[in-house]
mmCIF file of C-alpha atoms in Angstrom:
data_model
loop_
_atom_site.group_PDB
_atom_site.id
_atom_site.type_symbol
_atom_site.label_atom_id
_atom_site.label_comp_id
_atom_site.label_asym_id
_atom_site.label_seq_id
_atom_site.Cartn_x
_atom_site.Cartn_y
_atom_site.Cartn_z
ATOM 1 C CA UNK A 1 -9.375 49.454 28.277
ATOM 2 C CA UNK A 2 -7.438 47.510 30.977
ATOM 3 C CA UNK A 3 -6.723 44.609 28.744
ATOM 4 C CA UNK A 4 -5.514 47.269 26.147
ATOM 5 C CA UNK A 5 -3.091 48.922 28.566
ATOM 6 C CA UNK A 6 -1.766 45.764 29.627
ATOM 7 C CA UNK A 7 -1.228 45.220 25.724
ATOM 8 C CA UNK A 8 0.629 48.149 25.201
ATOM 9 C CA UNK A 9 2.515 48.014 28.924
ATOM 10 C CA UNK A 10 4.013 44.621 27.467
ATOM 11 C CA UNK A 11 4.912 46.506 24.225
ATOM 12 C CA UNK A 12 6.700 48.928 25.783
ATOM 13 C CA UNK A 13 8.661 46.761 27.995
ATOM 14 C CA UNK A 14 10.059 44.504 25.120
ATOM 15 C CA UNK A 15 11.026 47.339 23.373
ATOM 16 C CA UNK A 16 12.954 49.108 26.165
ATOM 17 C CA UNK A 17 15.543 46.160 25.849
ATOM 18 C CA UNK A 18 17.612 46.872 22.842
ATOM 19 C CA UNK A 19 20.474 46.290 25.268
ATOM 20 C CA UNK A 20 19.897 42.410 25.222
ATOM 21 C CA UNK A 21 18.868 41.767 21.706
ATOM 22 C CA UNK A 22 22.228 42.537 20.028
ATOM 23 C CA UNK A 23 23.697 39.770 22.575
ATOM 24 C CA UNK A 24 22.027 36.957 21.438
ATOM 25 C CA UNK A 25 24.830 34.653 21.297
ATOM 26 C CA UNK A 26 25.001 35.118 24.823
ATOM 27 C CA UNK A 27 21.654 33.722 25.775
ATOM 28 C CA UNK A 28 20.320 37.554 25.389
ATOM 29 C CA UNK A 29 16.951 38.433 24.871
ATOM 30 C CA UNK A 30 15.901 38.244 20.835
ATOM 31 C CA UNK A 31 12.808 39.927 19.154
ATOM 32 C CA UNK A 32 11.442 38.572 15.902
ATOM 33 C CA UNK A 33 7.635 38.931 14.548
ATOM 34 C CA UNK A 34 5.273 40.402 11.915
ATOM 35 C CA UNK A 35 3.071 42.839 10.539
ATOM 36 C CA UNK A 36 0.169 41.281 8.660
ATOM 37 C CA UNK A 37 -2.617 43.469 6.571
ATOM 38 C CA UNK A 38 -5.181 42.313 4.371
ATOM 39 C CA UNK A 39 -7.736 44.199 2.251
ATOM 40 C CA UNK A 40 -10.572 42.423 0.153
ATOM 41 C CA UNK A 41 -14.091 42.380 -1.522
ATOM 42 C CA UNK A 42 -16.030 38.807 -1.017
ATOM 43 C CA UNK A 43 -19.693 38.475 -2.838
ATOM 44 C CA UNK A 44 -22.105 35.820 -1.565
ATOM 45 C CA UNK A 45 -25.041 35.152 -4.149
ATOM 46 C CA UNK A 46 -28.338 34.527 -3.035
ATOM 47 C CA UNK A 47 -28.666 31.123 -1.835
ATOM 48 C CA UNK A 48 -25.832 31.626 1.018
ATOM 49 C CA UNK A 49 -27.523 30.549 4.354
ATOM 50 C CA UNK A 50 -25.122 31.596 7.179
ATOM 51 C CA UNK A 51 -22.092 29.461 6.410
ATOM 52 C CA UNK A 52 -18.454 30.683 7.911
ATOM 53 C CA UNK A 53 -16.510 30.402 4.786
ATOM 54 C CA UNK A 54 -14.937 32.211 2.282
ATOM 55 C CA UNK A 55 -11.876 34.049 1.865
ATOM 56 C CA UNK A 56 -12.244 36.439 4.285
ATOM 57 C CA UNK A 57 -13.997 34.061 6.701
ATOM 58 C CA UNK A 58 -11.230 35.110 9.290
ATOM 59 C CA UNK A 59 -12.932 38.698 9.072
ATOM 60 C CA UNK A 60 -16.044 39.358 8.072
ATOM 61 C CA UNK A 61 -18.034 35.915 9.548
ATOM 62 C CA UNK A 62 -20.841 34.660 8.237
ATOM 63 C CA UNK A 63 -22.309 34.826 4.679
ATOM 64 C CA UNK A 64 -25.385 36.078 4.306
ATOM 65 C CA UNK A 65 -27.635 36.199 1.069
ATOM 66 C CA UNK A 66 -26.663 38.391 -1.459
ATOM 67 C CA UNK A 67 -23.909 39.640 1.174
ATOM 68 C CA UNK A 68 -21.205 42.383 -0.322
ATOM 69 C CA UNK A 69 -17.908 43.221 1.505
ATOM 70 C CA UNK A 70 -15.168 45.652 1.167
ATOM 71 C CA UNK A 71 -13.065 46.634 3.847
ATOM 72 C CA UNK A 72 -8.945 46.817 5.123
ATOM 73 C CA UNK A 73 -8.566 44.592 8.045
ATOM 74 C CA UNK A 74 -5.093 44.576 10.869
ATOM 75 C CA UNK A 75 -4.610 40.886 10.667
ATOM 76 C CA UNK A 76 -1.990 40.600 13.148
ATOM 77 C CA UNK A 77 1.200 42.801 14.852
ATOM 78 C CA UNK A 78 2.933 40.119 16.354
ATOM 79 C CA UNK A 79 5.920 40.800 18.823
ATOM 80 C CA UNK A 80 8.004 37.144 19.410
ATOM 81 C CA UNK A 81 10.396 37.036 22.297
ATOM 82 C CA UNK A 82 12.953 34.520 22.847
ATOM 83 C CA UNK A 83 15.454 34.115 26.101
ATOM 84 C CA UNK A 84 18.078 30.947 25.809
ATOM 85 C CA UNK A 85 19.818 30.555 28.866
ATOM 86 C CA UNK A 86 22.876 28.504 27.812
ATOM 87 C CA UNK A 87 21.972 25.434 25.866
ATOM 88 C CA UNK A 88 19.459 23.814 27.565
ATOM 89 C CA UNK A 89 16.675 25.736 28.251
ATOM 90 C CA UNK A 90 15.043 28.661 26.261
ATOM 91 C CA UNK A 91 11.916 30.642 27.064
ATOM 92 C CA UNK A 92 9.657 32.210 24.378
ATOM 93 C CA UNK A 93 6.771 34.021 23.924
ATOM 94 C CA UNK A 94 4.344 35.154 20.808
ATOM 95 C CA UNK A 95 2.314 38.024 21.373
ATOM 96 C CA UNK A 96 -0.332 39.173 18.859
ATOM 97 C CA UNK A 97 -1.913 42.163 19.014
ATOM 98 C CA UNK A 98 -5.055 43.398 16.650
ATOM 99 C CA UNK A 99 -8.571 45.399 16.638
ATOM 100 C CA UNK A 100 -11.271 43.146 16.835
ATOM 101 C CA UNK A 101 -13.848 45.746 14.710
ATOM 102 C CA UNK A 102 -11.034 45.719 11.267
ATOM 103 C CA UNK A 103 -8.937 42.493 11.733
ATOM 104 C CA UNK A 104 -9.298 39.032 12.143
ATOM 105 C CA UNK A 105 -11.230 36.878 15.139
ATOM 106 C CA UNK A 106 -8.043 34.657 15.078
ATOM 107 C CA UNK A 107 -6.048 36.865 17.576
ATOM 108 C CA UNK A 108 -8.636 38.858 18.909
ATOM 109 C CA UNK A 109 -11.277 36.825 20.012
ATOM 110 C CA UNK A 110 -14.315 38.605 18.143
ATOM 111 C CA UNK A 111 -17.236 38.160 18.913
ATOM 112 C CA UNK A 112 -16.182 36.561 22.721
ATOM 113 C CA UNK A 113 -14.360 38.761 24.565
ATOM 114 C CA UNK A 114 -13.540 41.244 22.069
ATOM 115 C CA UNK A 115 -9.603 41.555 23.387
ATOM 116 C CA UNK A 116 -7.582 43.436 21.399
ATOM 117 C CA UNK A 117 -4.471 40.698 22.631
ATOM 118 C CA UNK A 118 -3.738 36.844 22.629
ATOM 119 C CA UNK A 119 -1.168 34.942 23.742
ATOM 120 C CA UNK A 120 -0.272 32.749 20.805
ATOM 121 C CA UNK A 121 2.621 31.246 22.541
ATOM 122 C CA UNK A 122 4.193 30.973 25.481
ATOM 123 C CA UNK A 123 6.489 27.944 26.237
ATOM 124 C CA UNK A 124 9.709 26.919 28.019
ATOM 125 C CA UNK A 125 11.811 24.332 26.603
ATOM 126 C CA UNK A 126 14.305 21.901 28.065
ATOM 127 C CA UNK A 127 16.845 19.637 26.272
ATOM 128 C CA UNK A 128 16.453 16.177 27.929
ATOM 129 C CA UNK A 129 15.737 12.516 26.867
ATOM 130 C CA UNK A 130 18.290 13.169 23.464
ATOM 131 C CA UNK A 131 15.361 16.332 22.414
ATOM 132 C CA UNK A 132 13.639 18.597 23.617
ATOM 133 C CA UNK A 133 10.755 18.923 26.060
ATOM 134 C CA UNK A 134 8.535 22.233 26.147
ATOM 135 C CA UNK A 135 5.559 22.890 28.555
ATOM 136 C CA UNK A 136 3.287 25.551 27.871
ATOM 137 C CA UNK A 137 1.349 26.974 25.318
ATOM 138 C CA UNK A 138 2.634 25.896 21.414
ATOM 139 C CA UNK A 139 0.931 25.786 18.105
ATOM 140 C CA UNK A 140 -0.136 21.897 17.299
ATOM 141 C CA UNK A 141 2.073 20.244 14.955
ATOM 142 C CA UNK A 142 -0.145 19.069 12.433
ATOM 143 C CA UNK A 143 -0.712 19.802 8.893
ATOM 144 C CA UNK A 144 1.399 22.086 6.097
ATOM 145 C CA UNK A 145 -0.372 25.466 6.813
ATOM 146 C CA UNK A 146 1.039 27.723 9.960
ATOM 147 C CA UNK A 147 -0.670 29.668 12.263
ATOM 148 C CA UNK A 148 0.718 33.120 10.750
ATOM 149 C CA UNK A 149 -0.719 34.342 7.339
ATOM 150 C CA UNK A 150 2.328 35.938 6.313
ATOM 151 C CA UNK A 151 4.236 32.359 6.567
ATOM 152 C CA UNK A 152 2.053 30.532 4.056
ATOM 153 C CA UNK A 153 1.797 30.363 0.006
ATOM 154 C CA UNK A 154 -1.735 31.836 0.282
ATOM 155 C CA UNK A 155 -3.864 34.634 1.758
ATOM 156 C CA UNK A 156 -6.463 32.807 2.788
ATOM 157 C CA UNK A 157 -6.665 28.953 4.466
ATOM 158 C CA UNK A 158 -7.839 25.612 3.069
ATOM 159 C CA UNK A 159 -10.882 24.864 4.933
ATOM 160 C CA UNK A 160 -9.621 21.318 6.283
ATOM 161 C CA UNK A 161 -7.381 24.408 8.123
ATOM 162 C CA UNK A 162 -10.569 25.912 8.930
ATOM 163 C CA UNK A 163 -12.676 23.436 10.124
ATOM 164 C CA UNK A 164 -10.873 20.260 11.297
ATOM 165 C CA UNK A 165 -7.434 20.574 12.320
ATOM 166 C CA UNK A 166 -6.438 21.906 15.815
ATOM 167 C CA UNK A 167 -4.183 25.014 15.379
ATOM 168 C CA UNK A 168 -3.125 25.990 19.631
ATOM 169 C CA UNK A 169 -2.717 24.431 22.643
ATOM 170 C CA UNK A 170 -2.139 23.894 25.969
ATOM 171 C CA UNK A 171 0.052 21.029 27.699
ATOM 172 C CA UNK A 172 3.337 19.557 27.080
ATOM 173 C CA UNK A 173 5.404 18.066 23.700
ATOM 174 C CA UNK A 174 8.461 15.950 23.292
ATOM 175 C CA UNK A 175 10.661 16.649 19.925
ATOM 176 C CA UNK A 176 13.183 14.005 18.809
ATOM 177 C CA UNK A 177 15.423 14.382 15.476
ATOM 178 C CA UNK A 178 16.749 10.937 14.387
ATOM 179 C CA UNK A 179 19.495 12.091 12.102
ATOM 180 C CA UNK A 180 18.677 14.263 8.942
ATOM 181 C CA UNK A 181 16.132 12.596 7.805
ATOM 182 C CA UNK A 182 13.307 11.539 10.496
ATOM 183 C CA UNK A 183 11.616 13.255 13.285
ATOM 184 C CA UNK A 184 8.878 12.714 16.014
ATOM 185 C CA UNK A 185 6.656 15.364 17.856
ATOM 186 C CA UNK A 186 4.643 13.588 20.941
ATOM 187 C CA UNK A 187 2.605 15.797 23.086
ATOM 188 C CA UNK A 188 -0.313 15.786 25.479
ATOM 189 C CA UNK A 189 -2.605 18.762 25.762
ATOM 190 C CA UNK A 190 -5.612 20.156 27.782
ATOM 191 C CA UNK A 191 -7.798 20.174 24.705
ATOM 192 C CA UNK A 192 -6.993 20.023 21.230
ATOM 193 C CA UNK A 193 -9.052 22.939 19.818
ATOM 194 C CA UNK A 194 -8.413 25.442 22.330
ATOM 195 C CA UNK A 195 -7.995 28.386 19.720
ATOM 196 C CA UNK A 196 -7.653 29.793 16.932
ATOM 197 C CA UNK A 197 -11.078 30.037 15.631
ATOM 198 C CA UNK A 198 -13.361 31.989 14.468
ATOM 199 C CA UNK A 199 -16.073 32.965 17.276
ATOM 200 C CA UNK A 200 -14.381 30.614 20.199
ATOM 201 C CA UNK A 201 -13.196 31.555 23.140
ATOM 202 C CA UNK A 202 -9.133 30.954 23.204
ATOM 203 C CA UNK A 203 -7.783 29.507 26.554
ATOM 204 C CA UNK A 204 -10.990 28.508 28.162
ATOM 205 C CA UNK A 205 -13.681 26.228 26.175
ATOM 206 C CA UNK A 206 -13.732 23.042 24.468
ATOM 207 C CA UNK A 207 -15.057 23.180 20.431
ATOM 208 C CA UNK A 208 -17.773 24.947 19.722
ATOM 209 C CA UNK A 209 -20.153 25.272 16.720
ATOM 210 C CA UNK A 210 -19.302 27.855 14.668
ATOM 211 C CA UNK A 211 -20.425 30.130 15.180
ATOM 212 C CA UNK A 212 -21.384 29.551 18.848
ATOM 213 C CA UNK A 213 -25.318 28.944 19.080
ATOM 214 C CA UNK A 214 -27.197 31.870 20.998
ATOM 215 C CA UNK A 215 -26.792 31.368 24.707
ATOM 216 C CA UNK A 216 -24.444 28.277 24.370
ATOM 217 C CA UNK A 217 -21.310 28.664 26.835
ATOM 218 C CA UNK A 218 -18.116 26.743 26.840
ATOM 219 C CA UNK A 219 -18.229 23.552 28.287
ATOM 220 C CA UNK A 220 -14.560 23.759 29.700
ATOM 221 C CA UNK A 221 -11.467 21.080 29.210
ATOM 222 C CA UNK A 222 -12.235 17.629 30.468
ATOM 223 C CA UNK A 223 -11.142 15.789 32.891
ATOM 224 C CA UNK A 224 -8.328 13.745 30.751
ATOM 225 C CA UNK A 225 -5.897 15.384 28.749
ATOM 226 C CA UNK A 226 -5.731 14.981 25.208
ATOM 227 C CA UNK A 227 -2.961 13.608 22.626
ATOM 228 C CA UNK A 228 -1.023 13.639 19.582
ATOM 229 C CA UNK A 229 1.598 13.073 17.702
ATOM 230 C CA UNK A 230 3.418 13.428 14.368
ATOM 231 C CA UNK A 231 6.209 11.256 11.899
ATOM 232 C CA UNK A 232 7.996 13.403 9.765
ATOM 233 C CA UNK A 233 10.353 12.044 6.515
ATOM 234 C CA UNK A 234 12.495 15.046 5.339
ATOM 235 C CA UNK A 235 14.856 14.747 2.525
ATOM 236 C CA UNK A 236 16.460 16.796 -0.526
ATOM 237 C CA UNK A 237 19.657 19.522 -0.621
ATOM 238 C CA UNK A 238 19.460 23.371 0.232
ATOM 239 C CA UNK A 239 16.945 24.990 -1.708
ATOM 240 C CA UNK A 240 15.065 21.895 -2.679
ATOM 241 C CA UNK A 241 14.460 20.463 1.085
ATOM 242 C CA UNK A 242 10.870 18.276 0.819
ATOM 243 C CA UNK A 243 9.033 16.650 3.742
ATOM 244 C CA UNK A 244 6.057 14.571 4.502
ATOM 245 C CA UNK A 245 4.260 13.675 7.836
ATOM 246 C CA UNK A 246 1.734 11.629 9.639
ATOM 247 C CA UNK A 247 -0.122 12.779 12.216
ATOM 248 C CA UNK A 248 -2.461 11.114 14.732
ATOM 249 C CA UNK A 249 -4.476 13.141 17.557
ATOM 250 C CA UNK A 250 -7.626 12.595 19.669
ATOM 251 C CA UNK A 251 -8.753 12.330 23.283
ATOM 252 C CA UNK A 252 -11.930 12.903 25.217
ATOM 253 C CA UNK A 253 -12.675 16.491 23.456
ATOM 254 C CA UNK A 254 -16.488 16.233 24.909
ATOM 255 C CA UNK A 255 -16.463 18.028 28.708
ATOM 256 C CA UNK A 256 -18.091 15.103 30.981
ATOM 257 C CA UNK A 257 -17.657 12.678 28.523
ATOM 258 C CA UNK A 258 -14.111 11.010 29.047
ATOM 259 C CA UNK A 259 -15.489 7.701 26.805
ATOM 260 C CA UNK A 260 -16.189 9.668 23.911
ATOM 261 C CA UNK A 261 -13.226 10.494 22.074
ATOM 262 C CA UNK A 262 -12.380 12.627 19.480
ATOM 263 C CA UNK A 263 -10.217 10.824 16.430
ATOM 264 C CA UNK A 264 -8.107 12.668 13.681
ATOM 265 C CA UNK A 265 -5.932 10.688 11.222
ATOM 266 C CA UNK A 266 -3.523 13.728 8.945
ATOM 267 C CA UNK A 267 -1.037 13.406 6.613
ATOM 268 C CA UNK A 268 0.975 16.450 5.284
ATOM 269 C CA UNK A 269 3.763 16.905 2.144
ATOM 270 C CA UNK A 270 5.489 19.614 0.639
ATOM 271 C CA UNK A 271 8.094 18.794 -2.313
ATOM 272 C CA UNK A 272 10.417 20.981 -3.963
ATOM 273 C CA UNK A 273 10.811 19.415 -7.711
ATOM 274 C CA UNK A 274 12.918 22.533 -8.203
ATOM 275 C CA UNK A 275 14.335 25.655 -6.235
ATOM 276 C CA UNK A 276 11.162 26.971 -7.938
ATOM 277 C CA UNK A 277 7.988 24.452 -8.052
ATOM 278 C CA UNK A 278 6.093 23.544 -4.683
ATOM 279 C CA UNK A 279 3.761 21.100 -4.376
ATOM 280 C CA UNK A 280 2.335 20.687 -1.256
ATOM 281 C CA UNK A 281 -0.784 19.178 0.705
ATOM 282 C CA UNK A 282 -2.928 17.629 2.919
ATOM 283 C CA UNK A 283 -5.315 15.285 3.674
ATOM 284 C CA UNK A 284 -7.838 15.114 7.000
ATOM 285 C CA UNK A 285 -10.190 13.108 8.453
ATOM 286 C CA UNK A 286 -11.898 13.361 11.946
ATOM 287 C CA UNK A 287 -14.532 11.150 13.714
ATOM 288 C CA UNK A 288 -16.228 12.746 17.031
ATOM 289 C CA UNK A 289 -18.096 9.896 18.539
ATOM 290 C CA UNK A 290 -21.430 9.457 20.265
ATOM 291 C CA UNK A 291 -22.797 12.643 19.706
ATOM 292 C CA UNK A 292 -26.043 13.492 20.080
ATOM 293 C CA UNK A 293 -28.174 15.749 17.536
ATOM 294 C CA UNK A 294 -26.534 14.979 14.783
ATOM 295 C CA UNK A 295 -27.085 12.164 11.614
ATOM 296 C CA UNK A 296 -25.799 8.824 13.668
ATOM 297 C CA UNK A 297 -24.105 8.066 16.629
ATOM 298 C CA UNK A 298 -20.546 9.551 15.024
ATOM 299 C CA UNK A 299 -19.865 12.662 13.532
ATOM 300 C CA UNK A 300 -17.380 12.366 10.476
ATOM 301 C CA UNK A 301 -15.989 14.731 8.439
ATOM 302 C CA UNK A 302 -13.126 14.357 5.537
ATOM 303 C CA UNK A 303 -11.107 16.648 3.043
ATOM 304 C CA UNK A 304 -7.815 17.906 1.584
ATOM 305 C CA UNK A 305 -6.399 19.741 -0.981
ATOM 306 C CA UNK A 306 -2.925 20.578 -2.637
ATOM 307 C CA UNK A 307 -0.932 24.154 -3.420
ATOM 308 C CA UNK A 308 1.147 24.369 -6.470
ATOM 309 C CA UNK A 309 3.662 27.334 -6.170
ATOM 310 C CA UNK A 310 6.156 28.318 -9.177
ATOM 311 C CA UNK A 311 8.979 30.964 -8.704
ATOM 312 C CA UNK A 312 8.877 33.261 -11.744
ATOM 313 C CA UNK A 313 11.976 34.830 -11.119
ATOM 314 C CA UNK A 314 13.357 36.059 -7.582
ATOM 315 C CA UNK A 315 10.725 38.779 -7.048
ATOM 316 C CA UNK A 316 7.576 37.292 -8.446
ATOM 317 C CA UNK A 317 6.001 33.797 -8.101
ATOM 318 C CA UNK A 318 2.749 32.505 -8.849
ATOM 319 C CA UNK A 319 0.064 29.888 -6.986
ATOM 320 C CA UNK A 320 -2.515 28.006 -7.371
ATOM 321 C CA UNK A 321 -5.103 25.979 -4.900
ATOM 322 C CA UNK A 322 -7.909 23.687 -4.537
ATOM 323 C CA UNK A 323 -9.282 21.937 -1.455
ATOM 324 C CA UNK A 324 -12.549 19.636 -0.866
ATOM 325 C CA UNK A 325 -14.162 19.345 2.054
ATOM 326 C CA UNK A 326 -17.562 17.048 2.850
ATOM 327 C CA UNK A 327 -19.075 17.265 6.748
ATOM 328 C CA UNK A 328 -21.302 14.169 6.553
ATOM 329 C CA UNK A 329 -22.951 15.008 9.589
ATOM 330 C CA UNK A 330 -22.685 18.324 9.789
ATOM 331 C CA UNK A 331 -20.639 18.779 13.527
ATOM 332 C CA UNK A 332 -17.389 20.622 12.142
ATOM 333 C CA UNK A 333 -19.440 23.051 9.752
ATOM 334 C CA UNK A 334 -22.963 23.386 10.979
ATOM 335 C CA UNK A 335 -24.292 21.364 8.270
ATOM 336 C CA UNK A 336 -24.137 18.459 6.035
ATOM 337 C CA UNK A 337 -22.276 19.602 3.004
ATOM 338 C CA UNK A 338 -19.857 19.406 0.183
ATOM 339 C CA UNK A 339 -17.082 22.441 0.318
ATOM 340 C CA UNK A 340 -14.901 22.857 -3.112
ATOM 341 C CA UNK A 341 -12.551 25.807 -2.782
ATOM 342 C CA UNK A 342 -10.372 27.279 -5.919
ATOM 343 C CA UNK A 343 -7.374 29.798 -5.154
ATOM 344 C CA UNK A 344 -5.545 31.849 -7.601
ATOM 345 C CA UNK A 345 -2.565 34.080 -6.758
ATOM 346 C CA UNK A 346 0.657 35.873 -7.286
ATOM 347 C CA UNK A 347 3.440 37.272 -4.950
ATOM 348 C CA UNK A 348 5.891 40.215 -5.439
ATOM 349 C CA UNK A 349 8.753 40.047 -3.319
ATOM 350 C CA UNK A 350 9.329 43.938 -2.547
ATOM 351 C CA UNK A 351 12.491 43.319 -0.525
ATOM 352 C CA UNK A 352 13.876 40.914 2.270
ATOM 353 C CA UNK A 353 10.759 39.869 4.901
ATOM 354 C CA UNK A 354 8.290 42.009 2.963
ATOM 355 C CA UNK A 355 5.851 40.812 0.198
ATOM 356 C CA UNK A 356 2.382 41.961 -1.922
ATOM 357 C CA UNK A 357 0.065 38.753 -2.285
ATOM 358 C CA UNK A 358 -2.925 39.480 -4.601
ATOM 359 C CA UNK A 359 -5.626 36.464 -4.196
ATOM 360 C CA UNK A 360 -8.954 35.598 -6.075
ATOM 361 C CA UNK A 361 -10.534 32.760 -4.161
ATOM 362 C CA UNK A 362 -14.304 30.749 -5.487
ATOM 363 C CA UNK A 363 -15.882 28.463 -2.411
ATOM 364 C CA UNK A 364 -18.824 26.274 -3.913
ATOM 365 C CA UNK A 365 -21.137 25.120 -1.019
ATOM 366 C CA UNK A 366 -23.756 21.948 -1.739
ATOM 367 C CA UNK A 367 -25.659 21.497 1.317
ATOM 368 C CA UNK A 368 -27.978 18.433 1.322
ATOM 369 C CA UNK A 369 -31.050 17.747 3.180
ATOM 370 C CA UNK A 370 -31.870 18.302 6.371
ATOM 371 C CA UNK A 371 -34.718 16.154 7.884
ATOM 372 C CA UNK A 372 -36.710 17.263 10.597
ATOM 373 C CA UNK A 373 -35.876 16.325 13.794
ATOM 374 C CA UNK A 374 -31.937 16.082 13.038
ATOM 375 C CA UNK A 375 -31.735 19.491 12.309
ATOM 376 C CA UNK A 376 -27.939 20.780 12.278
ATOM 377 C CA UNK A 377 -26.014 22.161 15.305
ATOM 378 C CA UNK A 378 -25.563 25.529 13.357
ATOM 379 C CA UNK A 379 -28.621 27.617 13.950
ATOM 380 C CA UNK A 380 -28.228 29.704 11.278
ATOM 381 C CA UNK A 381 -27.711 26.639 8.848
ATOM 382 C CA UNK A 382 -31.475 25.078 8.345
ATOM 383 C CA UNK A 383 -32.852 24.795 4.119
ATOM 384 C CA UNK A 384 -36.133 24.040 4.865
ATOM 385 C CA UNK A 385 -36.013 20.969 2.521
ATOM 386 C CA UNK A 386 -34.259 19.725 -0.585
ATOM 387 C CA UNK A 387 -30.585 20.195 -1.623
ATOM 388 C CA UNK A 388 -29.437 23.266 -1.850
ATOM 389 C CA UNK A 389 -25.670 25.297 -3.830
ATOM 390 C CA UNK A 390 -24.342 28.381 -2.819
ATOM 391 C CA UNK A 391 -21.203 30.039 -4.305
ATOM 392 C CA UNK A 392 -18.584 32.730 -2.398
ATOM 393 C CA UNK A 393 -16.525 34.965 -4.488
ATOM 394 C CA UNK A 394 -13.616 36.749 -3.279
ATOM 395 C CA UNK A 395 -10.725 39.122 -4.251
ATOM 396 C CA UNK A 396 -8.238 40.289 -1.523
ATOM 397 C CA UNK A 397 -4.231 41.902 -1.087
ATOM 398 C CA UNK A 398 -2.071 41.067 1.620
ATOM 399 C CA UNK A 399 1.169 43.289 2.701
ATOM 400 C CA UNK A 400 3.209 41.389 5.702
ATOM 401 C CA UNK A 401 6.298 42.267 6.714
ATOM 402 C CA UNK A 402 8.492 39.864 8.932
ATOM 403 C CA UNK A 403 11.454 41.361 10.713
#
């Protein structure tokens, strides 16, 4: 109740300042945000063995043999508050509200804290050194997909986003734009995998198995910050703007083992061939060194996806996506497995800022033989012998309003 009261107080305070919102040009307070509602059904076949995957993974959690789920979910109600002080200083806070029992664990800490509120971003930016210096909590600049579901072409997220790349971090970042075509991000953070991950505690813990094993507590931040960068190249006229980015992120993500580094290499692209046709995608490789309890001294995983989005008219669009992930040692998904996923859907633009989407998704899992003495980190996934294949099918609808 105390956490809910705090969240309600913040919301009441924000809406009590309408006079400042009208004076944005003079450095007043600016408000924006979104409301995102999802409803859907997912079926796991009889071979499912407890992987946190599929279209509704953020809401329903792990798969189970012959499991069916059909529910309505408040993915998030987000309020973004921004205040400028002249041309050099800017404050921003992204406040995410939800309900842990009917929303996504991406913004309510489902199963760990049960909070109805999460601070997605909270930072101060300064104009220095020919660029922008940011300190605080921010969305990590890596990959194509954004943290807010409503801002992406599909309803569900690709598995590279779900399992491999960081989303939010706390630290400091520099951003430079070199003319119209090149830009660069450079950052230092407490840890790369701060949040938003299903079943992981926000703000406090390093990356854990997903879902975390019973009794496993967060090991906390390492003594040395992690780091990352993204180089971007941008081109195209208005309505056909395209980009390609190359990212690296790494650091001592294992608390107490500062010499054991994690490395992430990522390439993302978004090409507008015409104003109606978007072709986007991403390729990711991650390696965590000198781990115990996995198949080999280093844990490696790789994957990628592509998205095609075509606008049939000013209000209708259709999209298709294919993704692949191979978690070679089982460190990131909980088992040595390969996942193929297929997405097909359509979107309808109701009015400015309001859109509905309908999406079908299939996830095909192939689990490799788990040998005695080399069990996966996720205790829920432990096939006795031989290979195993499972299939999840799902269909969902989303209503999102950005204001």
